[in-house]
Short mmCIF file of C-alpha atoms in Angstrom, two decimals:
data_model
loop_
_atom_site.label_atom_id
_atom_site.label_comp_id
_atom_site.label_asym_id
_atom_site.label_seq_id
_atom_site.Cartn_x
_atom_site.Cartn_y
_atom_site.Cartn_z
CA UNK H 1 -22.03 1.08 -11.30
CA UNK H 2 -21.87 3.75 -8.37
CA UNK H 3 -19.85 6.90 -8.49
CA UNK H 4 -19.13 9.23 -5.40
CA UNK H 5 -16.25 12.12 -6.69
CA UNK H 6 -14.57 15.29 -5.16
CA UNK H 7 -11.86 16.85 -6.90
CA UNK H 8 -8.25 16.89 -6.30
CA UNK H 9 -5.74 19.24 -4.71
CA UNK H 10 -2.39 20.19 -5.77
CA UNK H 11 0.33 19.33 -2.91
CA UNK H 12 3.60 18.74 -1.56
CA UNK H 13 5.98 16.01 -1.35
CA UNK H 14 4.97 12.70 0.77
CA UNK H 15 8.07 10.69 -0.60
CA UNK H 16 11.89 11.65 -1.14
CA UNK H 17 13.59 9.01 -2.62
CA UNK H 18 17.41 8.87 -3.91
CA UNK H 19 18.73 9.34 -6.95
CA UNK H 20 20.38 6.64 -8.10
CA UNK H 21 19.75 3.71 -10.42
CA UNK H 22 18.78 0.00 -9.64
CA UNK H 23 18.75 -3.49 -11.30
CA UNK H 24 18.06 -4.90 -14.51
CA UNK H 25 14.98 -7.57 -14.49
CA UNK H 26 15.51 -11.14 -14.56
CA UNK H 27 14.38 -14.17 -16.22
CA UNK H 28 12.08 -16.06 -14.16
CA UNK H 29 9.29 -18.23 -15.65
CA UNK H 30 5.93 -16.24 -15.60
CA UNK H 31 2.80 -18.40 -14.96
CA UNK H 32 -0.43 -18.51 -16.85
CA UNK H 33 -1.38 -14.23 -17.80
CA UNK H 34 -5.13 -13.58 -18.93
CA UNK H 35 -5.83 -10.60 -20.55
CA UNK H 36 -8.93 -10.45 -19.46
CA UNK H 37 -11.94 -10.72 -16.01
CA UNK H 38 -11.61 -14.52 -15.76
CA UNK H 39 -14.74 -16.87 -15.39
CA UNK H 40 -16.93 -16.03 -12.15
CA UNK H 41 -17.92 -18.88 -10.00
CA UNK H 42 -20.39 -18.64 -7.40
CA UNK H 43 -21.30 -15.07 -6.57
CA UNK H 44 -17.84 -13.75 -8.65
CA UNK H 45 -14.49 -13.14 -7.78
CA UNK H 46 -13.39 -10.25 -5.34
CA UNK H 47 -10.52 -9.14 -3.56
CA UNK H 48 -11.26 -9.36 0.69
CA UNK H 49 -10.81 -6.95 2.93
CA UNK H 50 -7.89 -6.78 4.95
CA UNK H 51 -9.22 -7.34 8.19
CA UNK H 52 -9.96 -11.09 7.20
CA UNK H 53 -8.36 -14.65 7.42
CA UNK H 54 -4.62 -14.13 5.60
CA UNK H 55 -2.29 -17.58 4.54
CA UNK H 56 0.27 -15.06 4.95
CA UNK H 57 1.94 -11.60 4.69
CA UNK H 58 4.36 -11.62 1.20
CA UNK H 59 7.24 -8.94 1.50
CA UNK H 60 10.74 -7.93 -0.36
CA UNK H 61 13.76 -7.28 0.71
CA UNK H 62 15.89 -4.10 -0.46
CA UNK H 63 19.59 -4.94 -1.62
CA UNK H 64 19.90 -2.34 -3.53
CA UNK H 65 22.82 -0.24 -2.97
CA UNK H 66 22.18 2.00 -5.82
CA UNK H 67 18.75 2.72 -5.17
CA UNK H 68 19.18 3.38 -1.48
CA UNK H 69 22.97 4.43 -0.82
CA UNK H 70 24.36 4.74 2.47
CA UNK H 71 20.98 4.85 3.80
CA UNK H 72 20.47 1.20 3.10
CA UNK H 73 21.17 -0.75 6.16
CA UNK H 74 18.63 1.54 8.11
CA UNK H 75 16.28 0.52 5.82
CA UNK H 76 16.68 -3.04 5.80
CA UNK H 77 17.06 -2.61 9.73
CA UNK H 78 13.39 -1.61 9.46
CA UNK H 79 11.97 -4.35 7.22
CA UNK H 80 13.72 -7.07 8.98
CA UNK H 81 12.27 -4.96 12.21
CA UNK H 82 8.77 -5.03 11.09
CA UNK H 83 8.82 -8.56 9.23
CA UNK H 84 9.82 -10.53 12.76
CA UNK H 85 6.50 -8.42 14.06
CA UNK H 86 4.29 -9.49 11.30
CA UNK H 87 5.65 -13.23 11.52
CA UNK H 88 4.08 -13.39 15.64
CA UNK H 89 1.07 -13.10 14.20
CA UNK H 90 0.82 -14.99 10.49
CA UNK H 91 3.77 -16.27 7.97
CA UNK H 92 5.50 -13.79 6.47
CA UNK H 93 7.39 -14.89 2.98
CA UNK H 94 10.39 -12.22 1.82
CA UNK H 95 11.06 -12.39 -1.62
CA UNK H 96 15.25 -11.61 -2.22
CA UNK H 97 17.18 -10.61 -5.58
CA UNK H 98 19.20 -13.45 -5.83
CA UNK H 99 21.63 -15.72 -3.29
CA UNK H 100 23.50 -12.97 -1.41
CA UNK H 101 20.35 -10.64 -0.71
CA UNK H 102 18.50 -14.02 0.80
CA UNK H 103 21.28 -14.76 2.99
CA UNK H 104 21.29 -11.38 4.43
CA UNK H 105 17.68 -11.10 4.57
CA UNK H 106 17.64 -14.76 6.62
CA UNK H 107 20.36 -13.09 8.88
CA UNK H 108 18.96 -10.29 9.56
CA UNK H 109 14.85 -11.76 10.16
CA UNK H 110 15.66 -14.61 12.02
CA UNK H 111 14.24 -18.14 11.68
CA UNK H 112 10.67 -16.70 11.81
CA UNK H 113 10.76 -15.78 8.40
CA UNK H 114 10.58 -17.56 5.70
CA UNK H 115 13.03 -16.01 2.61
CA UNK H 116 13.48 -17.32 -0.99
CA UNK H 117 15.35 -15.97 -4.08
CA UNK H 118 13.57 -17.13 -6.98
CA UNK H 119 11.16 -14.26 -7.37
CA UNK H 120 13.69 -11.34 -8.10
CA UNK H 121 12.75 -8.03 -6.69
CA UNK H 122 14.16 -4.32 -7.54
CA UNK H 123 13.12 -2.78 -3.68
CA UNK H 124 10.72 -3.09 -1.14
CA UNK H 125 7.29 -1.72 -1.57
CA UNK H 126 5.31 -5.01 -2.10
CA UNK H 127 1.64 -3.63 -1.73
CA UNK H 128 2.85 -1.23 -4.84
CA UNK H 129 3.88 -3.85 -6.87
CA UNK H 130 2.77 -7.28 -5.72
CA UNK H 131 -0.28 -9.17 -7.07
CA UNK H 132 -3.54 -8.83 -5.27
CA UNK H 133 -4.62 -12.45 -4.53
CA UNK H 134 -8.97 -12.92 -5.16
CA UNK H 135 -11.19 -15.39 -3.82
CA UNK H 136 -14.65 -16.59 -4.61
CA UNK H 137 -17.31 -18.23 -3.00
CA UNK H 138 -16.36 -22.12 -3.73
CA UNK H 139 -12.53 -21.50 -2.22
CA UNK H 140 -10.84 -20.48 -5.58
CA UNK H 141 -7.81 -18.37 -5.27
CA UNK H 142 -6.78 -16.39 -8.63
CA UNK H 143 -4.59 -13.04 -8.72
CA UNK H 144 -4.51 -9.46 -10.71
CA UNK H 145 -1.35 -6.95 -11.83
CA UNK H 146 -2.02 -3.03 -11.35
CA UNK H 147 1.16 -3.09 -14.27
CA UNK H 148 3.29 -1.07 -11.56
CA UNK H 149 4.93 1.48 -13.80
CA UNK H 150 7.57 2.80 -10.99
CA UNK H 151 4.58 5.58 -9.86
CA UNK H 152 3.85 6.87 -13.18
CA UNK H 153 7.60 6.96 -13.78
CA UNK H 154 8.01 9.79 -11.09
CA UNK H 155 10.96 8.30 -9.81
CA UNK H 156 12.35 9.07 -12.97
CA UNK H 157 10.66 12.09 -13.54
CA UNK H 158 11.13 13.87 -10.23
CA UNK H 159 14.71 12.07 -9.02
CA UNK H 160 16.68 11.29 -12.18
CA UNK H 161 16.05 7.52 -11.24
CA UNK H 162 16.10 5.65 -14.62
CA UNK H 163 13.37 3.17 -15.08
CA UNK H 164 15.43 0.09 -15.51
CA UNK H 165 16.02 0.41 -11.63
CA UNK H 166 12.64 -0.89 -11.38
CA UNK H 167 12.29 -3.48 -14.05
CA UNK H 168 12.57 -6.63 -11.81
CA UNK H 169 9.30 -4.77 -10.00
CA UNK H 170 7.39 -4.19 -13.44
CA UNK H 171 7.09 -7.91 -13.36
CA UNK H 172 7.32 -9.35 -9.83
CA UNK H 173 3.40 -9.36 -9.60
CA UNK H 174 2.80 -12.32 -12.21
CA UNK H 175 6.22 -14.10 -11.06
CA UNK H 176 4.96 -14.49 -7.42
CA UNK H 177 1.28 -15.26 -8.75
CA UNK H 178 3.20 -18.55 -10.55
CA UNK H 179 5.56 -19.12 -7.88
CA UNK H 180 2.72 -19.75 -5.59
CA UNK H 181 0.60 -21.81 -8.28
CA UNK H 182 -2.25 -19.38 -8.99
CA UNK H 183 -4.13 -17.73 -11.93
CA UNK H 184 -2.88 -14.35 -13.01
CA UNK H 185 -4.91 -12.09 -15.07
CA UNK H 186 -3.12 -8.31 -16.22
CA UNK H 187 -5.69 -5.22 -15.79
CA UNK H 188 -5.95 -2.77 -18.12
CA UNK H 189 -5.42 0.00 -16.34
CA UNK H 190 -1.89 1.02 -14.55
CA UNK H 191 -1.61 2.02 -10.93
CA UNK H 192 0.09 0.62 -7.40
CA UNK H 193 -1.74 -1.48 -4.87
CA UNK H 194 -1.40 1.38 -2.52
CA UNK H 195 -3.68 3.54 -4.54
CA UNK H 196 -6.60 1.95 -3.83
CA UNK H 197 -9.04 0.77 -0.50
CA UNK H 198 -11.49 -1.89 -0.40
CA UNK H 199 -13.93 -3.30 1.46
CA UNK H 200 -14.18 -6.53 0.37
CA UNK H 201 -18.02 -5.90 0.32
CA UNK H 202 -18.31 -4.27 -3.19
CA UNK H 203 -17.29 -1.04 -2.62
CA UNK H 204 -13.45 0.72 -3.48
CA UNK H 205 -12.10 4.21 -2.56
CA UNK H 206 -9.05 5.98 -4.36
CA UNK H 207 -7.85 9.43 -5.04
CA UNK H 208 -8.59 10.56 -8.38
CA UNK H 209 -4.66 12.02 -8.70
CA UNK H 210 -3.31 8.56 -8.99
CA UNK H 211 -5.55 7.27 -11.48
CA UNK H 212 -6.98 9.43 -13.71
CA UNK H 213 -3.48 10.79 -14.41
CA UNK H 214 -1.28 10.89 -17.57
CA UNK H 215 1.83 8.98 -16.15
CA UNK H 216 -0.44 6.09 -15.35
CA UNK H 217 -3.33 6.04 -17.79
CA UNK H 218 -3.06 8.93 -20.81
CA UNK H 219 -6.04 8.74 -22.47
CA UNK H 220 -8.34 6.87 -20.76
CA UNK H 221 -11.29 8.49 -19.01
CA UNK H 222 -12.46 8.41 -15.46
CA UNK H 223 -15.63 5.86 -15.60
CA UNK H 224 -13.36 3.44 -18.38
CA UNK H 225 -10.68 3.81 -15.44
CA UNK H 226 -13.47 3.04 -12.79
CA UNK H 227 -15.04 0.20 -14.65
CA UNK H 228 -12.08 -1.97 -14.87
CA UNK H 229 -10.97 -1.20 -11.24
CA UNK H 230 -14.54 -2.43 -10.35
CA UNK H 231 -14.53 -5.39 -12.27
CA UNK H 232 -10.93 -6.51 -10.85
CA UNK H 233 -11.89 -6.16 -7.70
CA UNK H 234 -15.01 -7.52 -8.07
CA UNK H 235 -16.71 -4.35 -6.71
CA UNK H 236 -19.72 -2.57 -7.89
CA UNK H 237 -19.23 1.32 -6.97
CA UNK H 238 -16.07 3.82 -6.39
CA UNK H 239 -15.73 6.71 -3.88
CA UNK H 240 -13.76 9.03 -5.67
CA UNK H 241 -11.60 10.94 -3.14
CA UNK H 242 -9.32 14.34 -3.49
CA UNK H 243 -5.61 13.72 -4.04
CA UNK H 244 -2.41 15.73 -4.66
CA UNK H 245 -1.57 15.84 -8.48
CA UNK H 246 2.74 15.68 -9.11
CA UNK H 247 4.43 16.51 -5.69
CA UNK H 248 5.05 12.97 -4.51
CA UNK H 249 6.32 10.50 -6.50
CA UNK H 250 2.36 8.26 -5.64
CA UNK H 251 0.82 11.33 -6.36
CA UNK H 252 -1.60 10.80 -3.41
CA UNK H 253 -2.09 7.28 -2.36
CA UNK H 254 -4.90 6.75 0.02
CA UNK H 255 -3.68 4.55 2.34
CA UNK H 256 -1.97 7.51 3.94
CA UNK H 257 -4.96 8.72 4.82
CA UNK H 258 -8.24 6.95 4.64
CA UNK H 259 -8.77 2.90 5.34
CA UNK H 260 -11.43 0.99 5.27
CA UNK H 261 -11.80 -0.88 8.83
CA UNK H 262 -14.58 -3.61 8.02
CA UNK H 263 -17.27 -3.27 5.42
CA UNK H 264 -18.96 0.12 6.31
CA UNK H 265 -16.73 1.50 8.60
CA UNK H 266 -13.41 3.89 7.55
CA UNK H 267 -10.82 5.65 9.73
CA UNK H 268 -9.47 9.09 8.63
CA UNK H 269 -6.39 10.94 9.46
CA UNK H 270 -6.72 14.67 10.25
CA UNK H 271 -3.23 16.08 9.85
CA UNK H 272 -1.42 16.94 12.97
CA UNK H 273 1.01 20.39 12.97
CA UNK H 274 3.82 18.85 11.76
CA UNK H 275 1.90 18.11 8.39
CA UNK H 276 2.39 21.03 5.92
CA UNK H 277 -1.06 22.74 5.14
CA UNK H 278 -1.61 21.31 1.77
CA UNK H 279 -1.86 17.78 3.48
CA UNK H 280 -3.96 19.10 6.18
CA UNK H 281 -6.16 20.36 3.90
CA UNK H 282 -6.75 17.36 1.81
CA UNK H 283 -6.82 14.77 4.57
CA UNK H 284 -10.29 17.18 5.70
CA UNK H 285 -11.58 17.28 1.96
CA UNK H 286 -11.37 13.19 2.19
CA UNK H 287 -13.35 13.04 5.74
CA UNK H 288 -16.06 15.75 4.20
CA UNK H 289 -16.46 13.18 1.40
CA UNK H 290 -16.62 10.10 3.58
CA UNK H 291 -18.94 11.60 5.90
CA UNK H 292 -21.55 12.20 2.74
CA UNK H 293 -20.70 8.70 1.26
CA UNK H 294 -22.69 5.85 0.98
CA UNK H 295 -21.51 2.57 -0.31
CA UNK H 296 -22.32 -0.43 -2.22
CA UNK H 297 -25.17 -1.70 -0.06
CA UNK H 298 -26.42 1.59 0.44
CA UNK H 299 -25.14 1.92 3.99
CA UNK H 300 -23.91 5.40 4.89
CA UNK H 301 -20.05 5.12 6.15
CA UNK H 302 -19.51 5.44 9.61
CA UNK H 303 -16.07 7.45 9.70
CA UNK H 304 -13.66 7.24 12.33
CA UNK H 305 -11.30 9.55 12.66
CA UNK H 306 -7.27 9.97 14.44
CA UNK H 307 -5.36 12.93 14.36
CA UNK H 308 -1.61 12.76 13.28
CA UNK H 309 1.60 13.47 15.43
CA UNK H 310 1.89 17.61 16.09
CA UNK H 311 5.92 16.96 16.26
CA UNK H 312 9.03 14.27 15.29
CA UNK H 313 10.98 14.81 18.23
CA UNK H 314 13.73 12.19 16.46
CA UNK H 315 13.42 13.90 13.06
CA UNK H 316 15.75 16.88 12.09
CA UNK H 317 13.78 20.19 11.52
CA UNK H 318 14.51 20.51 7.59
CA UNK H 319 13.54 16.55 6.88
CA UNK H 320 10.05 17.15 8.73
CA UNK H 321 7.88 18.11 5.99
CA UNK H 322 8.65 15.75 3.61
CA UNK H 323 8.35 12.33 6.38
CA UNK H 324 5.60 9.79 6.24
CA UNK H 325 3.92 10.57 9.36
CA UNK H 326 1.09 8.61 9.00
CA UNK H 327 -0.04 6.27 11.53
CA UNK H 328 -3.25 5.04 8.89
CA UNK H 329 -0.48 3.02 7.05
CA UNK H 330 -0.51 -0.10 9.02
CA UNK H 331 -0.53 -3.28 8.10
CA UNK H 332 -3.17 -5.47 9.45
CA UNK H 333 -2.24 -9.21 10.32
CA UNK H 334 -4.39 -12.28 11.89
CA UNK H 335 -3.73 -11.30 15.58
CA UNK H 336 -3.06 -7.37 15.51
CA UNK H 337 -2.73 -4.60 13.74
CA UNK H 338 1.01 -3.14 13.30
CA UNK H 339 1.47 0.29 12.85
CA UNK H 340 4.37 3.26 14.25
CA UNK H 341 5.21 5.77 16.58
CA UNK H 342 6.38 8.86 16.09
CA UNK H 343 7.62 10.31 19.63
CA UNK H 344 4.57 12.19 20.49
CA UNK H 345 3.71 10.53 23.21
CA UNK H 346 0.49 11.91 23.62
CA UNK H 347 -1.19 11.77 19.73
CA UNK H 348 1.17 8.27 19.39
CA UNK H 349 -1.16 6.74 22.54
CA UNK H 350 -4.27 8.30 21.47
CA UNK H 351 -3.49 6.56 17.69
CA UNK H 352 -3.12 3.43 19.42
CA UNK H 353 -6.06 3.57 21.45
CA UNK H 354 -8.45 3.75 18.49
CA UNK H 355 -7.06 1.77 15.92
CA UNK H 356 -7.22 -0.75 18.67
CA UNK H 357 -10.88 -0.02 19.79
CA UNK H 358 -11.75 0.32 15.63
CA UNK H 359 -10.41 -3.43 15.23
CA UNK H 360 -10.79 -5.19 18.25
CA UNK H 361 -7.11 -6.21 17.87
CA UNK H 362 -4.18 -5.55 20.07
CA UNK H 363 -2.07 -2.34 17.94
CA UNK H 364 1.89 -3.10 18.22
CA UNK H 365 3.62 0.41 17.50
CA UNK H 366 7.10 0.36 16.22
CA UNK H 367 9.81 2.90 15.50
CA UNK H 368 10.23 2.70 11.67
CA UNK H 369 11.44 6.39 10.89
CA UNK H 370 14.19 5.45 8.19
CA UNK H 371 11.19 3.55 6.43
CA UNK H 372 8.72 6.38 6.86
CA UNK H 373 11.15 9.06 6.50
CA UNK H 374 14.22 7.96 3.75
CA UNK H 375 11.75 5.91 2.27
CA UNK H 376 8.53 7.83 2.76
CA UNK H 377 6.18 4.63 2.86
CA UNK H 378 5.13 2.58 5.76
CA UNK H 379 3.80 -0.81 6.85
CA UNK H 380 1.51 -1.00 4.34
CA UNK H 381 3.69 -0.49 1.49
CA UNK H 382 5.62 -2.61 1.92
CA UNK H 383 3.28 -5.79 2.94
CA UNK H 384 0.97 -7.61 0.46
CA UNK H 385 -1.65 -10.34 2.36
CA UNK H 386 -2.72 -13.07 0.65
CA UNK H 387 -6.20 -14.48 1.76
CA UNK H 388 -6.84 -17.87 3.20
CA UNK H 389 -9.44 -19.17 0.50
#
């Protein structure tokens, strides 16, 4: 096993999030659970890069009134918004909590989408708390849980939040593994889909504040940490990356910053003014790591980089600081790539232009501020692909 590390960086907030409570789980039938790496076949099992074949884009729908409050309808405005973009381009599933939240969801996405309701879900950030689907080499399809523990319980911790509001989410990984008929095997180490990159090519990048970390792992060391991320992902060496330790509620995920494009190639985004300094300053740490990096095939990374919005023309003064404003978290599809706009014309068109010329995909850039702002995640949170096998 391969280890590339840089330390981490104390920060601000990425995420505000209300402070209310949410639902209680359900009982749904889970489907077969390993404990642990299940049987290789062929060359192993892995989990693919983004950029390849999906069977579809898996999603959730937020009904929640007491996570979300009054703010609610914007934000299902914006997942409806986004789903009917993703569905152009590949299927898009939305899971529902129950009868009513389906029939809303199927009003408000249209006939494009497909929506069921027996795979309960507390809110919307699938890629935090979905499973991520593996392949092999003889067309198997199995699945693995990152045991989402509501971000290290900072939703409790920083908003008064209680943890039952997430319960239905604790769980939702291994009931949509056996709702679509697949193998489901629990790691033993606790984190959010969102907290790691891959390259589907053996090598994985994360911040070192969201997993070596008390609220997620207490006692467990950085290389026992590394190890079992490897093995899941069938991958044989970690970049270690600089985070932000206990100011947002992800404490640094990476796929605000730093994404792997294909095998060998990442794209990096250097903070634009309206980022405050601590941000800035860690988005450069992760490029002057990436830029020294090598990765599991001994290539040297060829980084890309994109430089962030300089102002939120649509976003009050006082609510700037604390918004999403990250084009990196996109959510790559068959067809395109799907990503958002801020308003700065100029940075917004330059963004476009290279994650466009990275890909070789047509970018589609929507206006999602009440997800990237109230909710303080993007497209990629709240998307979860699962692979054609």
């Amino acid at each position: 096993m391969n280890t590339e590390h840089s330390g981490a960086t104390p920060g601000m907030s990425r995420r505000t999030l209300l402070t209310r409570t949410g639902a209680v789980a359900a009982g749904l039938a889970v489907g077969p659970v390993l404990g642990g790496i299940q049987p290789a076949q062929a060359a192993g099992w892995r989990v693919p890069g983004e950029e390849t074949s999906h069977k579809r884009t898996w999603m959730a729908w937020p009904s929640s009134y007491t996570i979300w409050g009054s703010t609610l309808s914007k934000i299902q405005t914006d997942i409806a918004k986004l789903a009917k973009e993703v569905a152009k381009y590949e299927p898009v599933t939305m899971c529902a909590d129950g009868s009513s939240a389906a029939s809303q969801a199927r009003s408000m996405c249209g006939s494009t989408v497909t929506v069921i309701s027996s795979v309960p879900v507390s809110d919307c950030w699938m890629r935090d708390t979905g499973p991520l689907f593996r392949v092999d080499d003889v067309g198997g399809l199995d699945s693995i849980g990152l045991n989402f523990n509501a971000w290290g319980e900072n939703a409790t911790t920083f908003y008064g939040i209680p943890g039952s509001a997430y319960n239905k989410d604790r769980v939702v990984a291994q009931k949509l593994a056996a709702y679509t008929g697949v193998a489901f095997a629990k790691s033993s180490v606790v984190g959010e889909g969102g907290g790691v990159e891959y390259d589907g090519d053996g090598t994985l990048m994360a911040t070192e504040s969201c997993w070596v970390n008390s609220n997620r792992n207490p006692g467990k060391t950085r290389s026992q940490i590394e190890a079992e991320l490897l093995a899941r992902f069938g991958a044989t060496k970690m970049i270690w990356l600089p985070g932000v330790y206990g100011e947002d509620v992800t404490d640094g995920h990476i796929d605000g910053t730093a994404r792997y494009i294909k095998p060998g190639v990442v794209m990096v985004q250097l903070n634009g003014a309206v980022r405050p300094a601590v941000w800035t300053r860690n988005a450069q740490a992760i490029h002057d790591v990436l830029v020294n990096a090598t990765d599991a095939r001994g290539r040297r990374l060829q980084v890309l980089t994109i430089q962030g919005p300089d102002t939120l023309p649509r976003i009050a003064a006082g609510k700037r600081a604390d918004f999403l404003s990250s084009y990196m978290n996109w959510t790559v599809t068959n067809q395109a790539v799907i990503t958002t706009q801020f308003g700065d014309i100029a940075k917004d068109a330059a963004a476009k232009s290279a994650i466009a010329a990275a890909y070789g995909r047509p970018v589609v850039q929507l206006n999602l501020d009440n997800l990237y702002g109230n909710g303080g995640g993007g497209a990629h949170c709240v998307t979860m692909q699962e692979p054609n096998r």
